[in-house]
Short mmCIF file of C-alpha atoms and ligand atoms in Angstrom, two decimals:
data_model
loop_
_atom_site.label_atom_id
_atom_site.label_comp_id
_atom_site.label_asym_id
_atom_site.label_seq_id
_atom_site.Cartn_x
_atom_site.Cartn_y
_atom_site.Cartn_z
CA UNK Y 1 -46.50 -11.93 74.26
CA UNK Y 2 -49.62 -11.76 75.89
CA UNK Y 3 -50.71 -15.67 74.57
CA UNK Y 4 -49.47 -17.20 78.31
CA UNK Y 5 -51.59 -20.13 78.93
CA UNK Y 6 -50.86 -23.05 81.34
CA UNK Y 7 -49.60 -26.38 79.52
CA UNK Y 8 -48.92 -29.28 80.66
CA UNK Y 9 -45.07 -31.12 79.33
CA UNK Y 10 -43.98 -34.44 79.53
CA UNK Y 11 -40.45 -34.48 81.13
CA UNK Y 12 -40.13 -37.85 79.24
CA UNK Y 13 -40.34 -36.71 75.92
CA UNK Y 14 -41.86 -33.04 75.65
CA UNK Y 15 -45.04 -33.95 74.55
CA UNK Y 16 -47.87 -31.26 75.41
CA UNK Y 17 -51.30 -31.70 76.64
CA UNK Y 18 -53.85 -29.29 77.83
CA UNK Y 19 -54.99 -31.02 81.13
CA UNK Y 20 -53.39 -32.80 83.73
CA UNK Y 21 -53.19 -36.85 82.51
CA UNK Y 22 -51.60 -39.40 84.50
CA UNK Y 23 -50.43 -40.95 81.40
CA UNK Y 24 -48.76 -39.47 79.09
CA UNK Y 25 -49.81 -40.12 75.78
CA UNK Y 26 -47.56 -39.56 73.69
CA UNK Y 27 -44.68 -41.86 75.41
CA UNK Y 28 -46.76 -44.00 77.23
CA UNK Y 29 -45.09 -42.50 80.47
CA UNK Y 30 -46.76 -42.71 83.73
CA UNK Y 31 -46.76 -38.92 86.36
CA UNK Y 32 -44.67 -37.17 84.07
CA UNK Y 33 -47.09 -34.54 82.60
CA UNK Y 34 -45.74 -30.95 84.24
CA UNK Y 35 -47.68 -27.56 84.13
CA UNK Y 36 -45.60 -25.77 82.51
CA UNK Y 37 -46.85 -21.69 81.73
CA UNK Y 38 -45.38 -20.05 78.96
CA UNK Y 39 -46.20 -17.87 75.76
CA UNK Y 40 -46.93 -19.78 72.51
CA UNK Y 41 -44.43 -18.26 70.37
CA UNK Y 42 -41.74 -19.64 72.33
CA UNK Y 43 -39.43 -20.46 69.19
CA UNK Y 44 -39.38 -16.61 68.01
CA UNK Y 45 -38.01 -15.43 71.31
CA UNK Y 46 -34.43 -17.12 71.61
CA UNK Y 47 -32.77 -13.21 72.52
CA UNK Y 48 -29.85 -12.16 70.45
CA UNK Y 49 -27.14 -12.78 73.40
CA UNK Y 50 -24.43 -11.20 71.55
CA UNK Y 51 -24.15 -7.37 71.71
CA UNK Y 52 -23.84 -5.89 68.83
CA UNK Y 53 -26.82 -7.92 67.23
CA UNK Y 54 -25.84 -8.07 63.65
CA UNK Y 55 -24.75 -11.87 62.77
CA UNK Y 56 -26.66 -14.07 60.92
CA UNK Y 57 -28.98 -10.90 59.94
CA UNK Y 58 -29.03 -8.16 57.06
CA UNK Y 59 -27.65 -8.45 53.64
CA UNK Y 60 -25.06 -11.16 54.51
CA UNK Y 61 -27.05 -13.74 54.61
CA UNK Y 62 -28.59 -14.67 51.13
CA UNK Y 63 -28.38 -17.78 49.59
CA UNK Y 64 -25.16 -18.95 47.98
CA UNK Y 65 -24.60 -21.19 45.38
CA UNK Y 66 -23.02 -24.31 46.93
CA UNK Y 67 -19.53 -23.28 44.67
CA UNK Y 68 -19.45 -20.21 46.55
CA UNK Y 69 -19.58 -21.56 50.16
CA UNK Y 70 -16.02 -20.80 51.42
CA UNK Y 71 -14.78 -23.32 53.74
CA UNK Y 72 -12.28 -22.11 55.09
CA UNK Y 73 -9.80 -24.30 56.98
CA UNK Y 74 -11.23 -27.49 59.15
CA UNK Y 75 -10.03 -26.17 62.19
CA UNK Y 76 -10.23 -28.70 64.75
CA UNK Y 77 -9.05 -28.79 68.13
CA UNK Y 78 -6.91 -32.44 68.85
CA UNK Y 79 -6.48 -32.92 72.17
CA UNK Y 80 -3.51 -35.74 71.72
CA UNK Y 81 -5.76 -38.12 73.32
CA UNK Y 82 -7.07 -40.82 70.51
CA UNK Y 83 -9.32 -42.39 72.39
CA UNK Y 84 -11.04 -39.22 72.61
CA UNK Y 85 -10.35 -37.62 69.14
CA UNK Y 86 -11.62 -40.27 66.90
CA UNK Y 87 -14.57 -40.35 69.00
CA UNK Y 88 -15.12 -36.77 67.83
CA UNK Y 89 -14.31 -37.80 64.34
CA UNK Y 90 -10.76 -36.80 64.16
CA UNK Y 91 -11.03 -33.74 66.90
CA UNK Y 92 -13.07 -30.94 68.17
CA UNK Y 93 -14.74 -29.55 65.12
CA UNK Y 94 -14.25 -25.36 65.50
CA UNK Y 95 -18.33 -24.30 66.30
CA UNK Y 96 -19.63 -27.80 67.22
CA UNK Y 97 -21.96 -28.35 69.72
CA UNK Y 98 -22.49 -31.98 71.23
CA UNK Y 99 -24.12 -33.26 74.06
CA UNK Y 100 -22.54 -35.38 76.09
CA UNK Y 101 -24.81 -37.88 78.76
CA UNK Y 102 -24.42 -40.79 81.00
CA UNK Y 103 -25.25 -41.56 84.12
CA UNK Y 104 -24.61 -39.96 87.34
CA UNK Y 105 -21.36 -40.50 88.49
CA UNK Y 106 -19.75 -42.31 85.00
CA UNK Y 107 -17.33 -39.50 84.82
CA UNK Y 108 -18.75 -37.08 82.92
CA UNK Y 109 -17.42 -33.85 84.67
CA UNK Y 110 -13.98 -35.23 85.18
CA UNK Y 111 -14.16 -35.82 81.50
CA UNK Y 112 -14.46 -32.44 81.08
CA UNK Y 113 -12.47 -31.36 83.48
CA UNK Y 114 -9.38 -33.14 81.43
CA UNK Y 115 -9.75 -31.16 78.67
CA UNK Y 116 -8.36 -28.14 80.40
CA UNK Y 117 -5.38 -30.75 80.85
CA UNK Y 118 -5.71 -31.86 76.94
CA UNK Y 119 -6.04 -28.90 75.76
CA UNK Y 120 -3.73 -26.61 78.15
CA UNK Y 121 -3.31 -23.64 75.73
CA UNK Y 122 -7.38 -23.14 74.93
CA UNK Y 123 -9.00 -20.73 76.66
CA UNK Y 124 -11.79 -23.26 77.98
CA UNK Y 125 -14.71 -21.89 79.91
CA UNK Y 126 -16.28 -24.52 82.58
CA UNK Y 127 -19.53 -23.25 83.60
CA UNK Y 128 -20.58 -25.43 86.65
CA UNK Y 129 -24.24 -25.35 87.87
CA UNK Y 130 -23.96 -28.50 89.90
CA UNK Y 131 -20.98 -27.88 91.91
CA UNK Y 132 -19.14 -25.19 93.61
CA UNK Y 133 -15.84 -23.35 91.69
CA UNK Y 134 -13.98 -25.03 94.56
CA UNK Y 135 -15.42 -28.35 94.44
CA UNK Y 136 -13.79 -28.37 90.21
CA UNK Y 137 -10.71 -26.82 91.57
CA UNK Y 138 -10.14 -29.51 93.84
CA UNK Y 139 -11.11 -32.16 91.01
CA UNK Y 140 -8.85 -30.02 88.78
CA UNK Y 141 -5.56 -30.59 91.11
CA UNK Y 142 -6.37 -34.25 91.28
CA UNK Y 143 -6.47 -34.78 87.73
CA UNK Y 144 -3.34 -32.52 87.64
CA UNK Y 145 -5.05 -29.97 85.70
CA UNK Y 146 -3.80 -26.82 86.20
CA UNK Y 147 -3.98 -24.11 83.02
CA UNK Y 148 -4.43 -20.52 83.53
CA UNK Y 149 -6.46 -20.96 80.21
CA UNK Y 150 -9.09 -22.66 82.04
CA UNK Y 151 -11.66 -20.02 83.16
CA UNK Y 152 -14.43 -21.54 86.06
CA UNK Y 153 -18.01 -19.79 86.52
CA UNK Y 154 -20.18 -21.13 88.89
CA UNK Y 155 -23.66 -19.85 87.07
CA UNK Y 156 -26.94 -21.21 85.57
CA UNK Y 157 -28.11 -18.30 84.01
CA UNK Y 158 -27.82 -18.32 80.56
CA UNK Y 159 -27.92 -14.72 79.48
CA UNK Y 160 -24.72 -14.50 82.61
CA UNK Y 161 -23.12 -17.44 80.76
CA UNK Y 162 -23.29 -15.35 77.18
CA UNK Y 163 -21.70 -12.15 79.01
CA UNK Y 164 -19.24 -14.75 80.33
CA UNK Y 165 -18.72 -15.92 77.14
CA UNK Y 166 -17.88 -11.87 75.79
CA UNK Y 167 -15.30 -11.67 78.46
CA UNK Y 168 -13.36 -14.67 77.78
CA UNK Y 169 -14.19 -15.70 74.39
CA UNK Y 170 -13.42 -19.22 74.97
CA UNK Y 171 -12.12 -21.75 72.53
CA UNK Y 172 -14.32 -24.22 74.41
CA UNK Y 173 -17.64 -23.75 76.34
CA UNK Y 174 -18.28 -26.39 78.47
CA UNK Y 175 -21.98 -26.20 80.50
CA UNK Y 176 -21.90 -28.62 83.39
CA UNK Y 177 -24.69 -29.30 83.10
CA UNK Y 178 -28.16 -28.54 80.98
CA UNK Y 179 -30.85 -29.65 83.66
CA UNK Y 180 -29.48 -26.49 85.92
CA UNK Y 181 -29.48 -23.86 83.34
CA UNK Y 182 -32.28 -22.04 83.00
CA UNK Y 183 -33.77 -18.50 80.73
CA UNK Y 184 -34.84 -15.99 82.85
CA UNK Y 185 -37.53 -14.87 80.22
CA UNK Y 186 -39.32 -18.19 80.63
CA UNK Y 187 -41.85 -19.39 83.78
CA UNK Y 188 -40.68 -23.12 84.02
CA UNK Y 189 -38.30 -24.27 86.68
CA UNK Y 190 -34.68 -25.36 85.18
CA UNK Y 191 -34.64 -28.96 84.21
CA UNK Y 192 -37.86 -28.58 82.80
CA UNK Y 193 -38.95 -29.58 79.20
CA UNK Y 194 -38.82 -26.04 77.75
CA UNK Y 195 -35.99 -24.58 79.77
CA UNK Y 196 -33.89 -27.36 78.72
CA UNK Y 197 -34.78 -26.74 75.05
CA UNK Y 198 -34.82 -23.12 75.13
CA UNK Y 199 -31.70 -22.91 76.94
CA UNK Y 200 -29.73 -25.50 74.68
CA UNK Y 201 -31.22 -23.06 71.29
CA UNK Y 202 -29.27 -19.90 72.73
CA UNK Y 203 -26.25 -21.49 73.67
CA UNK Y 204 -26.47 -23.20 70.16
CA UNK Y 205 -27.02 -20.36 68.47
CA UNK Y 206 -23.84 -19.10 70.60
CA UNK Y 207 -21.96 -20.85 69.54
CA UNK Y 208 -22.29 -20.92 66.03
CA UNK Y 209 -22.04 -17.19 65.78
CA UNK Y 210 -18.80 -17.16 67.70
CA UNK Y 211 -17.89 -20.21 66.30
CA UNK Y 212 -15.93 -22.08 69.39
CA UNK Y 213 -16.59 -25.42 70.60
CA UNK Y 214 -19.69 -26.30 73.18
CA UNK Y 215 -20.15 -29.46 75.01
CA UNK Y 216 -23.39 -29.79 77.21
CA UNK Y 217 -23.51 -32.19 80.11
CA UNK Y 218 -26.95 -34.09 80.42
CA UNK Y 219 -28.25 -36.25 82.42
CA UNK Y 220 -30.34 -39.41 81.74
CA UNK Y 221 -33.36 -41.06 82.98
CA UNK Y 222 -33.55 -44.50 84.42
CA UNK Y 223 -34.00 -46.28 80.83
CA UNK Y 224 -31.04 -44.71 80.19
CA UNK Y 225 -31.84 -41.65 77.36
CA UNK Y 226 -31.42 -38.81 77.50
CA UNK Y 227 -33.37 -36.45 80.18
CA UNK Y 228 -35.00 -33.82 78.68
CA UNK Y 229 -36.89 -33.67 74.97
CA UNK Y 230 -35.75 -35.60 72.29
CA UNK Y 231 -35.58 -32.24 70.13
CA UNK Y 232 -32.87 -31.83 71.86
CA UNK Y 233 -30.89 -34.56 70.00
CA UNK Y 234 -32.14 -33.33 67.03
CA UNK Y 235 -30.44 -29.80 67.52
CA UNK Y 236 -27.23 -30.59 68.57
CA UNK Y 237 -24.16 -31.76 65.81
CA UNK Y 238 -22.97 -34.54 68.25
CA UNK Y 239 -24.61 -37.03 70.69
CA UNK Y 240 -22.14 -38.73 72.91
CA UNK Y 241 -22.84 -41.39 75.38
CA UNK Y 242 -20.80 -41.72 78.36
CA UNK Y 243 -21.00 -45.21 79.63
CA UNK Y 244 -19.57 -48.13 81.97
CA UNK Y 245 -20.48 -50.20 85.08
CA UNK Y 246 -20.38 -48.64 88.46
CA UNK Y 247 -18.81 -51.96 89.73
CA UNK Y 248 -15.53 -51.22 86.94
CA UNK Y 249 -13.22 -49.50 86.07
CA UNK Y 250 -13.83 -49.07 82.29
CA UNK Y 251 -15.39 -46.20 80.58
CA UNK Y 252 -16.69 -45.94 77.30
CA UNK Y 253 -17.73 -42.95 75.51
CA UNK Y 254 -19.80 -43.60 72.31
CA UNK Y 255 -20.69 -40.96 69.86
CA UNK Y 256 -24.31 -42.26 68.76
CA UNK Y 257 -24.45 -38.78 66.19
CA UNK Y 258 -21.71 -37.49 64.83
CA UNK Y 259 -21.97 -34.68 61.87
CA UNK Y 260 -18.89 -34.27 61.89
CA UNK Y 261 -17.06 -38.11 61.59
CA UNK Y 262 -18.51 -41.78 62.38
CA UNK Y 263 -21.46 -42.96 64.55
CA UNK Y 264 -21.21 -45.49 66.69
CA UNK Y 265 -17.36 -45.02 67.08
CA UNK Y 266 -16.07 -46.04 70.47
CA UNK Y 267 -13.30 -44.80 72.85
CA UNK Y 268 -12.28 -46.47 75.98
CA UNK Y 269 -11.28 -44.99 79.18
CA UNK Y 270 -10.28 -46.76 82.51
CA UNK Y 271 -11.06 -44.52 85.87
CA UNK Y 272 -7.94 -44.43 88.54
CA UNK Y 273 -7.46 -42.37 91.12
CA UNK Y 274 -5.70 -39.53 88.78
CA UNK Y 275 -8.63 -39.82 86.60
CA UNK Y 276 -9.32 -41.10 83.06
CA UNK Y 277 -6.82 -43.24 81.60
CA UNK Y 278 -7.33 -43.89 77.81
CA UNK Y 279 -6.85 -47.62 76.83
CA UNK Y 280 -5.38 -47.66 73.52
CA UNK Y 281 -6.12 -51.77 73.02
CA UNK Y 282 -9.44 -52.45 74.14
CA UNK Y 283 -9.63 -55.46 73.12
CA UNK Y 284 -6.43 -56.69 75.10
CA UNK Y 285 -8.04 -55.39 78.08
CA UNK Y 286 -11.76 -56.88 77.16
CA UNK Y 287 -10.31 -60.67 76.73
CA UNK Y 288 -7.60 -60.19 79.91
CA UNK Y 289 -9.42 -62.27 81.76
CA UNK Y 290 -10.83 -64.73 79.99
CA UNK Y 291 -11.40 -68.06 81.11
CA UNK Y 292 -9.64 -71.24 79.14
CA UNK Y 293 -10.98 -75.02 79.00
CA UNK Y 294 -14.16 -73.62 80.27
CA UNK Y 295 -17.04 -74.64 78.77
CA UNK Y 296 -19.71 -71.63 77.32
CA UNK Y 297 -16.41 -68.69 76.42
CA UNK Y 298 -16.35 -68.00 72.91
CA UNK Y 299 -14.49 -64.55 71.31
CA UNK Y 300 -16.32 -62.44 69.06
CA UNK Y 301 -15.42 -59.41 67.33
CA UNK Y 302 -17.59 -55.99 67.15
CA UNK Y 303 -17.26 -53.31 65.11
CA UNK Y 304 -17.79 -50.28 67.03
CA UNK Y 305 -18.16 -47.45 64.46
CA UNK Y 306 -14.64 -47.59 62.68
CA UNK Y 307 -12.81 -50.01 64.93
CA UNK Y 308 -13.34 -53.86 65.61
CA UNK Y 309 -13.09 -55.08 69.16
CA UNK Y 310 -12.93 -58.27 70.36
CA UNK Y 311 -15.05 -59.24 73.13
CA UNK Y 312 -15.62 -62.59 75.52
CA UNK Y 313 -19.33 -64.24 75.55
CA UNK Y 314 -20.03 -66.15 78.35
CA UNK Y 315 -23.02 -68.04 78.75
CA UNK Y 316 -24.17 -70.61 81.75
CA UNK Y 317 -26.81 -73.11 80.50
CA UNK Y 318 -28.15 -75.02 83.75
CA UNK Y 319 -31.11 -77.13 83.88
CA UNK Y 320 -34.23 -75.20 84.97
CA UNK Y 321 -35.99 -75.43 88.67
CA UNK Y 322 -38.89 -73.67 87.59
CA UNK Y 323 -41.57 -73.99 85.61
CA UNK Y 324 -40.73 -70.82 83.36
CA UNK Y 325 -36.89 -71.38 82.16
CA UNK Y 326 -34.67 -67.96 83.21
CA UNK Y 327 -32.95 -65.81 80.21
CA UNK Y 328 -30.91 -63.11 82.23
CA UNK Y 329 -28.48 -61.18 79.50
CA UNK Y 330 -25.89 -58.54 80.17
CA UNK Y 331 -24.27 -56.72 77.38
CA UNK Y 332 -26.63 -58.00 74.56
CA UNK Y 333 -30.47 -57.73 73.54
CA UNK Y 334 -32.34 -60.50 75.38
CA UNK Y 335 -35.04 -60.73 72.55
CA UNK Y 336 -31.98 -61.52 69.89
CA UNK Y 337 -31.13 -64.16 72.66
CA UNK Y 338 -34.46 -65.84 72.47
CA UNK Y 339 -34.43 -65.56 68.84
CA UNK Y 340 -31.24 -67.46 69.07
CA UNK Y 341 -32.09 -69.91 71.22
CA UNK Y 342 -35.12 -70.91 69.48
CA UNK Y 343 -32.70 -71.01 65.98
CA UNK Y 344 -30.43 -73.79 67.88
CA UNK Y 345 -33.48 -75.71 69.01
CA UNK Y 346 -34.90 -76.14 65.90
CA UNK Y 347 -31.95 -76.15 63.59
CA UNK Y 348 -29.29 -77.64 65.80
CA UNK Y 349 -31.39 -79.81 67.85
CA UNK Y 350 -30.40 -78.31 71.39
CA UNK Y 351 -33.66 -77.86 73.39
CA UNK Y 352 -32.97 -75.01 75.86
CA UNK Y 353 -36.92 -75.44 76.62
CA UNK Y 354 -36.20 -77.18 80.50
CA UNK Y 355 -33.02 -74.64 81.04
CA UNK Y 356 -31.99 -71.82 82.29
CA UNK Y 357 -29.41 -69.28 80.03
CA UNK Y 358 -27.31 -66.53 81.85
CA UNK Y 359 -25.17 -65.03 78.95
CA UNK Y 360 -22.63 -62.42 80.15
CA UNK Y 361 -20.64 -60.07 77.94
CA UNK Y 362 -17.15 -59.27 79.64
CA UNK Y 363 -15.69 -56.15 80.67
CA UNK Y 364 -19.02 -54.52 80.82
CA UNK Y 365 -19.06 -54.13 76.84
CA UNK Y 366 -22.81 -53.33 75.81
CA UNK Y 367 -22.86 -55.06 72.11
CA UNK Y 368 -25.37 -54.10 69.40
CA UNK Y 369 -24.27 -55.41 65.84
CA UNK Y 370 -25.71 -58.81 64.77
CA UNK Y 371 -22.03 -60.21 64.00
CA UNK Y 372 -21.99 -61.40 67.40
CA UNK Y 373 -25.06 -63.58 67.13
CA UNK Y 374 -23.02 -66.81 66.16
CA UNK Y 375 -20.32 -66.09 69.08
CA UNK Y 376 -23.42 -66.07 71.77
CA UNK Y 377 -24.82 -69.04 70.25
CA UNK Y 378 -21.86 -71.10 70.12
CA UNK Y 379 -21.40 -69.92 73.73
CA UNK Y 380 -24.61 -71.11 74.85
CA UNK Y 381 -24.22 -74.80 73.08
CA UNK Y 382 -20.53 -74.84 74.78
CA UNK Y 383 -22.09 -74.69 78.04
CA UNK Y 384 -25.00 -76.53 76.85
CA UNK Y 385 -23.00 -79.86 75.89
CA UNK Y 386 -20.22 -78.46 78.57
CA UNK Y 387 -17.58 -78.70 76.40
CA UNK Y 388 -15.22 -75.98 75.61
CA UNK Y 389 -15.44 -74.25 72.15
CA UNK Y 390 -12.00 -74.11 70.65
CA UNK Y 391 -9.95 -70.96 72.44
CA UNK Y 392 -8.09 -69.65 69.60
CA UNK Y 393 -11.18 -69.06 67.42
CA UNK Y 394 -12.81 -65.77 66.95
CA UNK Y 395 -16.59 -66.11 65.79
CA UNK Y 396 -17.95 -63.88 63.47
CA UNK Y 397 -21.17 -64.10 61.68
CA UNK Y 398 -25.24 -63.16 61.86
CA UNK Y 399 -27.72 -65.82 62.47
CA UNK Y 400 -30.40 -66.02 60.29
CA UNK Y 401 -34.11 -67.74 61.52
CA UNK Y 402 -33.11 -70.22 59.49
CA UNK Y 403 -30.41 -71.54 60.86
CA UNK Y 404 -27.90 -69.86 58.24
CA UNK Y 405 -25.04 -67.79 58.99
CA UNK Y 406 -25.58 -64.45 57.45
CA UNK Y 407 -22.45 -62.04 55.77
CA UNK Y 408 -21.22 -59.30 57.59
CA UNK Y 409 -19.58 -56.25 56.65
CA UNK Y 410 -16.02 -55.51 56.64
CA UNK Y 411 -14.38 -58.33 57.38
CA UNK Y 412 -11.15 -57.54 56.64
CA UNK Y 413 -10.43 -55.28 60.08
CA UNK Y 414 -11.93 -57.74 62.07
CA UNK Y 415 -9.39 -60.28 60.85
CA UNK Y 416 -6.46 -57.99 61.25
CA UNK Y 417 -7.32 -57.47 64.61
CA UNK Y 418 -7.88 -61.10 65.20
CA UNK Y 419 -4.48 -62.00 64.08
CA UNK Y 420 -2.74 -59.05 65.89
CA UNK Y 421 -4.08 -60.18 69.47
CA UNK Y 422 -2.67 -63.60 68.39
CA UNK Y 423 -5.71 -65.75 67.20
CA UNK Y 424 -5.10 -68.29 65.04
CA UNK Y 425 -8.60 -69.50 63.11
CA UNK Y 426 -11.39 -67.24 62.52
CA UNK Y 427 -14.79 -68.73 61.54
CA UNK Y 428 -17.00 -66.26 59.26
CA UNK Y 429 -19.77 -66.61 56.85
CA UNK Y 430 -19.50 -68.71 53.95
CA UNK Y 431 -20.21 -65.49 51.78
CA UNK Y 432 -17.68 -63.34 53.24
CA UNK Y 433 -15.32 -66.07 52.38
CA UNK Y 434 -14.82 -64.78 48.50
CA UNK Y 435 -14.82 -60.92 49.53
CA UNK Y 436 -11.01 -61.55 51.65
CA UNK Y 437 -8.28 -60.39 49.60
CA UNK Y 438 -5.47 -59.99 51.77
CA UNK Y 439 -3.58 -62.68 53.60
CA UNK Y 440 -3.96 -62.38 57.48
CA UNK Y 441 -2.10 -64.80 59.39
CA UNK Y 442 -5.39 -66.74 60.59
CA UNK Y 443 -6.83 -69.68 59.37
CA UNK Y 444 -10.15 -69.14 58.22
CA UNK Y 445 -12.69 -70.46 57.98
CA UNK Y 446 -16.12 -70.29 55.60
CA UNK Y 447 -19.54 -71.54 57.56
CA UNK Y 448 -23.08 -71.55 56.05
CA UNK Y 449 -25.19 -73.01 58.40
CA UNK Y 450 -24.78 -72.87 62.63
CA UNK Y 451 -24.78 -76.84 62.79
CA UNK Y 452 -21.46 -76.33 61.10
CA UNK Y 453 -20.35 -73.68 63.19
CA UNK Y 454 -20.80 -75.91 66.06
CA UNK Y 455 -19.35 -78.70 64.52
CA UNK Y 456 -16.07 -76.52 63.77
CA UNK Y 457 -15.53 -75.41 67.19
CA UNK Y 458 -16.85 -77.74 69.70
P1 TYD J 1 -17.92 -37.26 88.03
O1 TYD J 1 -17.05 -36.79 86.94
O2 TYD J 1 -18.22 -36.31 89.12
O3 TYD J 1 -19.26 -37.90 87.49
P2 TYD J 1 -20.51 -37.22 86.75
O4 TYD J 1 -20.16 -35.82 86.43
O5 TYD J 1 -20.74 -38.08 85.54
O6 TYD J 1 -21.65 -37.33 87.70
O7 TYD J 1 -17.21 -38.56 88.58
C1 TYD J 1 -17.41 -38.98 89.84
C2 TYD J 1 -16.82 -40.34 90.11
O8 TYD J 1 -15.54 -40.55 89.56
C3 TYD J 1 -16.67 -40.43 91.59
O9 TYD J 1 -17.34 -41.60 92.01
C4 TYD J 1 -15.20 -40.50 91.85
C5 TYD J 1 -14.63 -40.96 90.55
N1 TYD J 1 -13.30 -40.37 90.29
C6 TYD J 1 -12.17 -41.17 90.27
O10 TYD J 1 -12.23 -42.38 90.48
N2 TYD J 1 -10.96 -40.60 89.99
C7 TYD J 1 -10.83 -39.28 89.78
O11 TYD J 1 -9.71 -38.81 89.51
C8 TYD J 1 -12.00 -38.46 89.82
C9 TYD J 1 -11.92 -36.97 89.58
C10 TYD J 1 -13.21 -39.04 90.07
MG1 MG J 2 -20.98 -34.06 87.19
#
């Protein structure tokens, strides 16, 4: 052990230098290179926590043919709460560990908090580093949560948190949350590259000898990722994303990993007084307030991980005052806007060049997947033309640079879900056309080029 030599960390993204740099060069970061002092064989120190020493070790563990590998039963824990179960890809997975992030504020502790309330006959263990065991009791009686299952230790010591876990082998482990936990065998302060890596391997390895369930708070930075090294998503079996707008009510939580079910799968929350509220039809709630016979509102339908959503686009196109035309986007990738734009110019014949575009997606929503592309153009040459694009139309469809309207996959939930919130003409790619077998109460549609797109709906 007797390798200590100052480092220096990034707290952006863990990379390690030798000297002080203002830069950091492996993410480009500016003043984020820490000293950090610590022995080089970090990785071969994460302690044993539990007593007796002997998992994982000795003549147990040899390899197994894969036909040997019992599984057992998939034990895991459903809460009841769907929004939150198919998130975790049908449930708690028994000895899964997933980190759970968002900004300060979003909700993430009251989250947690409502498990004890899901989940009323697990022992739970809520480890708090941020707040005081009275400050989640009083949370706790506001969300009416009130289990004598749920076990609260106010601690950031992780070798405390393992003798913790001894005593009241918990079902569930929740740390609240990793920036304040810390190893007392390592130098750095808590929050710090290393401590938040080292600290994250022993409850991980925790876990998965004792086999209950972990989730980690974390916080992120100001773009929005993670804080802490990007190991860290590596190690864990899910990465969940707790999300919304300050200014509403509406919480989503996104698993963007999942080992144990779908990416990218979505469940929506709305915040109230008594806490979180799951909202069962997003999609209801998303288009509640849409606007009709306004020019530049078009519906489009997402497919967040296993369930399509449909969403409002709304886009203002207003004739430019300055010399450089604005592009302000919430809710969708400005660069796939300018690509976009630049597509209707020159295939449609709308020159945006002397305007300015604000395109708005409602509710909140952040969308990712390319089958919106047609809905935000159409939006922008409704306001464009300022006419109104037809309001019970869904769009669906990827625009290619050439003007073409690319396939998408799975088309048949997003027509279901079309026709259930009472649409009655969807307008999808040409290709996808051949590849609907059901019949869905919807007219639809085929399109293989935008011009035609536009000429369908406006
Ligand atoms: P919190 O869970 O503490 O956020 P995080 O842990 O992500 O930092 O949530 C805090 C916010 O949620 C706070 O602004 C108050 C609001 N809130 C409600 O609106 N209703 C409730 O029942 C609770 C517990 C919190
Ligand atoms: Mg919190």
């Amino acid at each position: 052990m007797a390798n200590s030599s100052p480092k220096y960390v990034c707290q952006e993204c863990g990379h390690e230098a030798h000297k002080w740099m203002g830069k950091c060069s492996g993410c480009g970061a500016w003043n984020t290179l820490v000293r950090e002092t610590e022995s080089a064989d970090v990785e071969a120190r994460v302690p044993d926590l539990t007593t007796d020493g002997q998992n994982g070790q000795g003549s147990a563990n040899r390899p197994t043919q894969i036909t040997e590998v019992d599984l057992g039963e998939e034990a895991r824990l459903c809460t009841g709460v769907d929004e939150f179960d198919r998130v975790m890809g049908g449930g708690i997975m028994q000895g899964s560990f997933s980190l759970i992030a968002g900004d300060p504020g979003i909700g993430k502790s009251t989250l947690m908090t409502e498990l004890g309330g899901y989940l009323p006959t697990r022992t739970i263990l809520y480890v708090t580093g941020e707040e005081s065991k009275r400050q989640v009791k009083i949370r706790a009686q506001r969300l009416g949560v009130d289990s004598d299952a749920l076990y609260l230790l106010a601690e950031t010591n992780v070798q405390e948190i393992a003798n913790a876990v001894e005593t009241v082998e918990p079902d569930l482990l929740v740390a609240d949350s990793i920036q304040t936990l810390y190893r007392p065998d390592l130098t750095s302060a808590p929050g710090s590259v290393s401590q938040v890596r080292e600290s994250t391997a022993s409850l991980l390895k925790l876990t998965k000898e004792r086999e209950f369930a972990t989730f980690l708070v974390g916080h992120v930075t100001k773009k929005g990722t993670i804080a802490g090294p990007r190991v860290l998503e590596h190690m864990v079996d899910t990465v969940l994303y707790f999300e919304g707008d300050q200014n509403h009510a509406y919480r989503i939580l996104r698993s963007v990993k999942n080992r144990f079910g779908a990416a990218n799968e979505i469940g929506v929350f709305q915040m109230r007084e008594d806490g979180l509220h799951e909202v069962p039809n997003p999609s209801e709630l998303f288009l509640s307030e849409r606007g009709y016979g306004v020019s530049g509102s078009t519906v489009v339908c997402s497919l967040e991980g296993t369930r399509p959503i449909l969403v409002e686009i709304q886009a203002l196109v207003t004739p430019t005052s300055y010399s450089t035309p604005q592009r302000t986007v919430t809710g969708f990738a400005s660069q796939r806007l300018q690509m976009i734009l630049a597509v209707l110019e020159k295939r449609a014949g709308l020159a945006f060049s002397d305007h300015d575009v604000f395109i708005n997606v409602a509710g909140g929503v952040r969308l990712e997947e390319p089958a919106v592309d047609v809905g935000v153009a159409i939006a922008a040459a409704s306001s464009f033309r300022d006419i109104p694009a037809d309001t019970g139309a869904v769009l669906i469809g990827e625009v290619g640079l050439g003007g073409e309207v690319r396939t998408v996959s799975q088309i048949e939930p997003r027509l279901k879900e079309a026709a259930k919130l009472g649409f009655d003409r969807a307008v999808v790619p040409e290709n996808n056309l051949e590849r609907i077998a059901g019949d869905y109460e919807i007219a639809v549609s085929g399109a293989e080029q935008l011009r035609e797109v536009v000429d369908i709906v406006l």
